Short mmCIF file of C-alpha atoms in Angstrom, two decimals:
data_model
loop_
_atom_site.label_atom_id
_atom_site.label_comp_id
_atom_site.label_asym_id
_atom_site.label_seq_id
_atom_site.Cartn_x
_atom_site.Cartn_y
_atom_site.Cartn_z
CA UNK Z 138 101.36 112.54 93.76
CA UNK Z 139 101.95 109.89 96.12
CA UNK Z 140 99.84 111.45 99.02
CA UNK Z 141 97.12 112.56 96.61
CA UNK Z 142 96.76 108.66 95.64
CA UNK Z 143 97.24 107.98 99.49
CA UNK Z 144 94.54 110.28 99.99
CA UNK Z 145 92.51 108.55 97.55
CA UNK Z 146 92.48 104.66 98.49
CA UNK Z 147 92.50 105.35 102.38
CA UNK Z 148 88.95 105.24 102.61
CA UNK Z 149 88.64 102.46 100.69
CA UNK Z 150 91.53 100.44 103.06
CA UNK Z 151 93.32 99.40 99.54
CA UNK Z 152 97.10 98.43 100.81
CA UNK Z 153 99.28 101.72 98.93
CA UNK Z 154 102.76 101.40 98.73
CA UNK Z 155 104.19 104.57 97.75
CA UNK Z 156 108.67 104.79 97.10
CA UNK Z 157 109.39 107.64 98.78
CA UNK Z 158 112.42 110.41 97.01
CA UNK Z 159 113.47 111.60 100.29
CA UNK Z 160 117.82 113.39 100.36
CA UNK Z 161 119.86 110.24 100.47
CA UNK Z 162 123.66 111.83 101.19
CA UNK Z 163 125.20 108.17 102.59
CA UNK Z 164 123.03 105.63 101.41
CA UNK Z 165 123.46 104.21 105.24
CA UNK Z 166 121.26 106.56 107.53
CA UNK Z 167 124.43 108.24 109.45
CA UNK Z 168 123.80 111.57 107.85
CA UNK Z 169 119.88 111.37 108.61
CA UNK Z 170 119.27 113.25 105.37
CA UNK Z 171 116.55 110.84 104.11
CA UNK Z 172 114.71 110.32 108.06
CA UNK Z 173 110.70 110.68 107.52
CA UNK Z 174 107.81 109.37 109.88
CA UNK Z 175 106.31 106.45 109.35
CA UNK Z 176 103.34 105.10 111.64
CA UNK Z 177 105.15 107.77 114.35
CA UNK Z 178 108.30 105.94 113.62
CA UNK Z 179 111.63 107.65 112.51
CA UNK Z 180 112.73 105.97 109.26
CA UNK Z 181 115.65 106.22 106.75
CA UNK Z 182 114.35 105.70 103.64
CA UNK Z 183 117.98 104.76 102.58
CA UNK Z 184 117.63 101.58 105.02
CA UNK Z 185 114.52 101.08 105.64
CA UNK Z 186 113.19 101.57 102.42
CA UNK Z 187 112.20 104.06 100.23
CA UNK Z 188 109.27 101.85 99.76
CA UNK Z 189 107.01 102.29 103.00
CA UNK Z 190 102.45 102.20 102.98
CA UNK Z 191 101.27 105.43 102.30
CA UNK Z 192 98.83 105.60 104.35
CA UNK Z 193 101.45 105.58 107.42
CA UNK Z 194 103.53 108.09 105.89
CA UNK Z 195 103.85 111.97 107.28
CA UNK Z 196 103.92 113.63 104.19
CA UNK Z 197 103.63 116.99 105.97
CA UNK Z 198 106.74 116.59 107.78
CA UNK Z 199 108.31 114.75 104.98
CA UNK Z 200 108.08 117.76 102.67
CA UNK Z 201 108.73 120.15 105.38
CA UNK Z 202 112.54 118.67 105.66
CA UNK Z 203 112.69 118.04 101.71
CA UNK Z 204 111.95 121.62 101.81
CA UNK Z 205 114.87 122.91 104.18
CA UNK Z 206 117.25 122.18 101.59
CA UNK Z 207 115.96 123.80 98.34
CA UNK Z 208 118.83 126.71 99.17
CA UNK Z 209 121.61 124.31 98.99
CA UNK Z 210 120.42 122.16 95.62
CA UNK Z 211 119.90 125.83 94.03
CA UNK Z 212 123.99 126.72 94.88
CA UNK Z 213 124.65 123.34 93.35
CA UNK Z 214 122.56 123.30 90.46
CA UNK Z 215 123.91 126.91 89.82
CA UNK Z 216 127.87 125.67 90.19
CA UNK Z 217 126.62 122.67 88.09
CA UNK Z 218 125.70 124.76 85.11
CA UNK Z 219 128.69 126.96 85.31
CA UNK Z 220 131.44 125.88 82.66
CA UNK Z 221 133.84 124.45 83.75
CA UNK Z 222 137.54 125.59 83.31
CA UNK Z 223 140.41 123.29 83.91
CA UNK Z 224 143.00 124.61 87.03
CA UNK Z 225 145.37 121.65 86.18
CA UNK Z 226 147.33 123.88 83.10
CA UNK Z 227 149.79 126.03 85.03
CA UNK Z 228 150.24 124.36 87.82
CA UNK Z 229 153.70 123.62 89.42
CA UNK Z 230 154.19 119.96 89.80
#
């Protein structure tokens, strides 16, 4: 959404900021989860933003890397909906 309206105002030079969703693991920019391209600048969106203008923005590459981790979120959003069984009863202390 925020490339398509991007897209739309760049030929009309109308200043777009768009907030950017990017993986944020540390919230610092050590893990370089959240990095993306802006004006051929590496980012962290966790620093340096997640607001950043649009029009400056590599969406390609940005969706490219969201993309490399849709394996992992499905193994944790399959252990998330498991139910969950308490290992504490039992247990020597």
């Amino acid at each position: 959404m925020m490339r398509a309206v991007s897209n739309l105002t760049k030929p009309y030079q109308i200043r777009t900021l768009v907030s950017l969703n990017a993986v944020m693991v540390d919230g610092t920019g050590m893990c370089g989860g959240c990095r993306v391209t802006v004006n051929g600048k590496m980012k962290f969106a966790c620093v340096d933003g997640p607001e950043f203008e649009g029009h400056e923005v590599d969406f390609d590459e940005m969706l490219l890397r969201n993309r490399s981790y849709t394996d992992m979120e499905k193994i944790s959003m399959d252990r998330f909906s498991e139910p969950h069984v308490c290992r504490k009863e039992g247990m020597a202390s």
